[in-house]
């Protein structure tokens, strides 16, 4: 697993429910700093959840508990310094498969309680995270379908392309927006895109103003974007902006996740 920010997904009855938050990992010598935030947790204050690291091998899954995190106001938040020796079998961060969160008294496959999962592969291994009633194929279908693999149509129609005006802004420029949108400066999804590509988009189309967060379209990311308030995806701004190599991607699905701000 690489350092950086990864989205935390909630699974219930072996099926993906929603993007619940994120885990940010910063690697240091034989250790890492782990920051966790998950929201809308179906638990009472002081209910505790185990935070564990796991490693997948060809024939088994090794899980190692890192810490216990208490729920506060339906949120799980933590900042931890984690030495490599706490990872399964003493593996490094690069060798780690991911993290999971569940109640201490339950196995990850408990059918009635949520499990929170972050890994390079969005689908949990069927043998420990899927109850018998659900199959890995069902879970995959609930995440995406072949029709979801391509970006949706852009915000403007073909006739309106010439009317679109786009410009690149910094996070500090969000103060140019109406005051009610200023809290977006701390929006986790916006911060993730801004850290990766170093810019935001302001796009005016047919009298409406859109704020865009750079990213690459895929169905899993679309669910996260919608959760954090950026439900629309467009590639209209890419050709209109003067983006450096560090501000964009060569992926054909690169564009901006947008929300209307006027």
Coordinates of C-alpha atoms in Angstrom, one line a residue:
X1 CA 0.0 0.0 0.0
X2 CA 1.3 3.5 -0.9
X3 CA 1.4 6.5 1.4
X4 CA -1.2 9.2 0.7
X5 CA -4.9 9.5 1.1
X6 CA -7.3 6.6 0.5
X7 CA -11.0 6.5 0.8
X8 CA -12.7 4.4 3.5
X9 CA -15.7 2.4 2.4
X10 CA -18.5 1.0 4.5
X11 CA -19.6 -2.6 3.9
X12 CA -22.7 -4.1 5.5
X13 CA -24.0 -7.6 4.9
X14 CA -20.9 -8.0 2.7
X15 CA -22.1 -5.3 0.3
X16 CA -20.6 -1.8 -0.3
X17 CA -22.8 1.0 1.2
X18 CA -21.0 4.3 0.9
X19 CA -17.7 6.2 1.1
X20 CA -17.5 6.9 4.9
X21 CA -14.3 9.0 5.1
X22 CA -10.6 8.6 4.5
X23 CA -7.3 7.3 5.9
X24 CA -4.1 9.4 5.2
X25 CA -0.8 7.6 5.7
X26 CA 2.6 9.3 5.8
X27 CA 5.6 7.0 5.8
X28 CA 8.7 7.6 7.9
X29 CA 11.7 5.4 8.8
X30 CA 10.3 2.0 10.0
X31 CA 7.0 3.7 10.9
X32 CA 4.1 5.8 9.6
X33 CA 1.7 8.5 10.7
X34 CA -1.9 7.4 10.2
X35 CA -4.8 9.9 10.2
X36 CA -8.3 8.6 10.2
X37 CA -11.7 10.3 9.8
X38 CA -15.0 8.5 9.2
X39 CA -18.4 10.1 9.5
X40 CA -22.1 9.1 10.1
X41 CA -21.0 6.0 12.1
X42 CA -24.1 4.0 13.3
X43 CA -22.9 3.9 16.9
X44 CA -23.3 5.6 20.3
X45 CA -20.7 7.9 21.9
X46 CA -17.9 5.9 23.4
X47 CA -18.6 2.8 21.4
X48 CA -15.2 1.4 20.4
X49 CA -14.0 0.0 17.1
X50 CA -10.8 -1.9 16.3
X51 CA -8.5 -0.4 13.7
X52 CA -6.4 -3.2 12.1
X53 CA -3.9 -3.6 9.3
X54 CA -4.0 -6.7 7.1
X55 CA -1.9 -8.4 4.5
X56 CA -3.1 -10.7 1.8
X57 CA -1.0 -13.7 0.7
X58 CA -1.7 -16.4 -1.9
X59 CA -3.4 -18.6 0.7
X60 CA -4.3 -16.6 3.7
X61 CA -5.2 -13.2 5.2
X62 CA -3.2 -12.0 8.2
X63 CA -4.8 -9.3 10.4
X64 CA -3.0 -7.3 13.1
X65 CA -4.9 -4.9 15.4
X66 CA -3.2 -1.5 15.6
X67 CA -5.5 0.5 18.0
X68 CA -9.0 1.0 19.4
X69 CA -10.8 4.1 18.3
X70 CA -13.8 5.5 20.2
X71 CA -16.9 6.9 18.4
X72 CA -17.7 10.6 19.2
X73 CA -20.7 12.3 17.8
X74 CA -21.1 9.6 15.1
X75 CA -17.5 10.1 14.0
X76 CA -14.3 8.1 14.2
X77 CA -11.1 10.3 14.3
X78 CA -7.6 9.4 15.2
X79 CA -4.0 10.4 14.5
X80 CA -1.6 7.6 15.3
X81 CA 2.1 6.9 15.0
X82 CA 2.4 3.3 13.9
X83 CA 5.7 1.4 13.9
X84 CA 6.2 -1.3 11.2
X85 CA 6.4 -4.0 13.9
X86 CA 2.6 -3.5 14.5
X87 CA 1.9 -4.5 10.9
X88 CA 1.1 -8.2 10.1
X89 CA 4.3 -10.3 10.2
X90 CA 6.4 -7.1 10.5
X91 CA 5.7 -6.2 6.9
X92 CA 6.5 -2.7 5.5
X93 CA 3.8 -0.2 4.5
X94 CA 4.5 -1.1 0.8
X95 CA 3.8 -4.7 1.6
X96 CA 0.6 -4.0 3.5
X97 CA -2.7 -4.7 1.7
X98 CA -4.8 -2.2 3.7
X99 CA -6.8 -1.3 6.8
X100 CA -10.1 -2.3 8.2
X101 CA -12.3 -1.1 11.1
X102 CA -14.9 -3.2 12.9
X103 CA -16.3 -3.6 16.4
X104 CA -13.9 -5.6 18.7
X105 CA -16.5 -8.3 19.5
X106 CA -17.3 -9.0 15.9
X107 CA -15.5 -10.6 13.0
X108 CA -15.4 -8.6 9.7
X109 CA -18.0 -10.9 8.2
X110 CA -20.6 -10.1 10.8
X111 CA -23.8 -9.8 8.8
X112 CA -25.6 -7.0 10.8
X113 CA -22.8 -4.6 11.6
X114 CA -20.7 -2.3 9.4
X115 CA -17.1 -3.0 8.4
X116 CA -15.0 -0.1 7.1
X117 CA -12.4 -1.0 4.5
X118 CA -9.6 0.7 2.7
X119 CA -7.2 -1.1 0.3
X120 CA -5.8 -0.9 -3.2
X121 CA -8.6 -3.2 -4.3
X122 CA -12.1 -1.8 -3.5
X123 CA -13.6 -5.3 -3.1
X124 CA -12.9 -7.2 0.1
X125 CA -11.8 -10.8 -0.1
X126 CA -14.9 -12.9 -0.2
X127 CA -13.8 -15.5 2.3
X128 CA -13.7 -13.2 5.3
X129 CA -15.6 -10.1 4.4
X130 CA -18.6 -11.6 2.6
X131 CA -21.4 -13.6 4.4
X132 CA -22.6 -16.7 2.7
X133 CA -25.7 -14.9 1.4
X134 CA -23.7 -12.6 -0.8
X135 CA -21.2 -13.4 -3.5
X136 CA -18.2 -11.5 -4.7
X137 CA -19.9 -11.1 -8.1
X138 CA -22.9 -9.4 -6.4
X139 CA -20.6 -7.0 -4.6
X140 CA -18.7 -6.1 -7.8
X141 CA -22.0 -5.5 -9.6
X142 CA -23.1 -3.1 -6.8
X143 CA -20.0 -1.1 -7.2
X144 CA -20.1 -0.6 -11.0
X145 CA -21.4 -1.9 -14.2
X146 CA -19.9 -1.8 -17.7
X147 CA -21.9 1.3 -18.5
X148 CA -20.2 3.1 -15.6
X149 CA -16.7 2.8 -16.8
X150 CA -16.7 5.8 -19.1
X151 CA -17.1 9.4 -18.0
X152 CA -20.6 10.9 -18.2
X153 CA -21.3 13.7 -20.7
X154 CA -19.8 17.1 -19.9
X155 CA -21.8 19.9 -18.2
X156 CA -22.3 21.8 -21.4
X157 CA -23.9 20.5 -24.6
X158 CA -22.0 20.6 -27.9
X159 CA -23.8 23.8 -28.8
X160 CA -22.7 25.5 -25.6
X161 CA -19.0 24.6 -25.8
X162 CA -18.0 28.0 -27.1
X163 CA -19.8 29.8 -24.2
X164 CA -17.9 28.0 -21.5
X165 CA -15.3 30.1 -19.7
X166 CA -12.8 28.3 -17.4
X167 CA -10.0 29.5 -15.1
X168 CA -7.6 27.9 -12.7
X169 CA -7.7 29.0 -9.1
X170 CA -6.0 28.2 -5.8
X171 CA -7.6 27.0 -2.6
X172 CA -7.1 30.4 -1.1
X173 CA -9.2 31.9 -3.9
X174 CA -12.3 30.2 -2.5
X175 CA -12.9 33.4 -0.5
X176 CA -14.0 34.9 -3.9
X177 CA -17.1 32.7 -3.7
X178 CA -20.2 33.6 -1.6
X179 CA -19.5 33.1 2.2
X180 CA -21.6 30.0 2.5
X181 CA -19.1 28.2 0.3
X182 CA -16.0 29.1 2.2
X183 CA -16.1 25.9 4.4
X184 CA -15.4 24.0 1.2
X185 CA -11.7 24.9 1.8
X186 CA -11.7 22.1 4.4
X187 CA -13.7 19.6 2.3
X188 CA -11.8 16.3 2.4
X189 CA -12.5 15.5 -1.2
X190 CA -11.4 19.0 -2.4
X191 CA -8.3 18.8 -0.3
X192 CA -7.4 15.4 -1.8
X193 CA -7.7 16.6 -5.4
X194 CA -5.9 19.9 -4.6
X195 CA -3.0 18.1 -3.0
X196 CA -2.7 15.8 -6.0
X197 CA -2.9 18.4 -8.8
X198 CA -2.3 21.8 -7.2
X199 CA -5.3 23.6 -8.6
X200 CA -9.1 24.0 -8.7
X201 CA -11.4 24.9 -11.5
X202 CA -13.9 27.8 -11.8
X203 CA -16.1 27.2 -14.9
X204 CA -18.9 29.4 -16.1
X205 CA -21.5 27.8 -18.3
X206 CA -24.7 29.4 -19.5
X207 CA -24.8 31.8 -16.5
X208 CA -24.0 29.2 -13.9
X209 CA -20.7 29.0 -12.0
X210 CA -19.2 25.6 -11.2
X211 CA -16.3 24.8 -8.8
X212 CA -14.2 21.8 -9.9
X213 CA -11.9 19.5 -8.2
X214 CA -9.3 17.7 -10.5
X215 CA -9.4 14.0 -10.7
X216 CA -9.8 10.9 -12.8
X217 CA -13.2 9.5 -13.5
X218 CA -14.1 6.0 -12.3
X219 CA -17.3 4.6 -10.7
X220 CA -15.8 4.3 -7.2
X221 CA -14.5 7.8 -7.3
X222 CA -17.9 9.0 -8.5
X223 CA -19.5 7.7 -5.4
X224 CA -17.0 9.5 -3.2
X225 CA -17.3 12.7 -5.1
X226 CA -21.1 12.6 -4.7
X227 CA -20.8 11.9 -1.0
X228 CA -18.6 15.0 -0.5
X229 CA -20.8 17.3 -2.6
X230 CA -19.3 17.2 -6.1
X231 CA -21.8 15.1 -8.1
X232 CA -21.0 16.2 -11.6
X233 CA -17.9 15.4 -13.8
X234 CA -16.7 17.4 -16.7
X235 CA -13.7 17.5 -19.0
X236 CA -14.7 20.9 -20.4
X237 CA -12.1 22.7 -18.3
X238 CA -9.1 20.6 -19.3
X239 CA -8.5 22.0 -22.7
X240 CA -9.3 25.5 -21.6
X241 CA -6.8 25.6 -18.8
X242 CA -3.0 26.0 -19.1
X243 CA -2.1 23.0 -16.9
X244 CA 1.5 21.9 -16.2
X245 CA 2.5 18.2 -16.1
X246 CA 2.1 18.3 -12.3
X247 CA -1.4 19.8 -12.6
X248 CA -3.0 17.1 -14.8
X249 CA -2.8 13.4 -15.8
X250 CA -2.3 11.7 -19.1
X251 CA -5.2 9.4 -18.3
X252 CA -7.9 10.0 -20.9
X253 CA -10.5 10.1 -18.1
X254 CA -8.9 13.1 -16.4
X255 CA -11.2 16.0 -15.7
X256 CA -12.9 17.8 -12.8
X257 CA -15.6 16.9 -10.3
X258 CA -17.9 19.8 -10.0
X259 CA -20.7 21.5 -7.9
X260 CA -22.7 24.6 -8.7
X261 CA -21.7 27.6 -6.6
X262 CA -24.0 30.2 -8.4

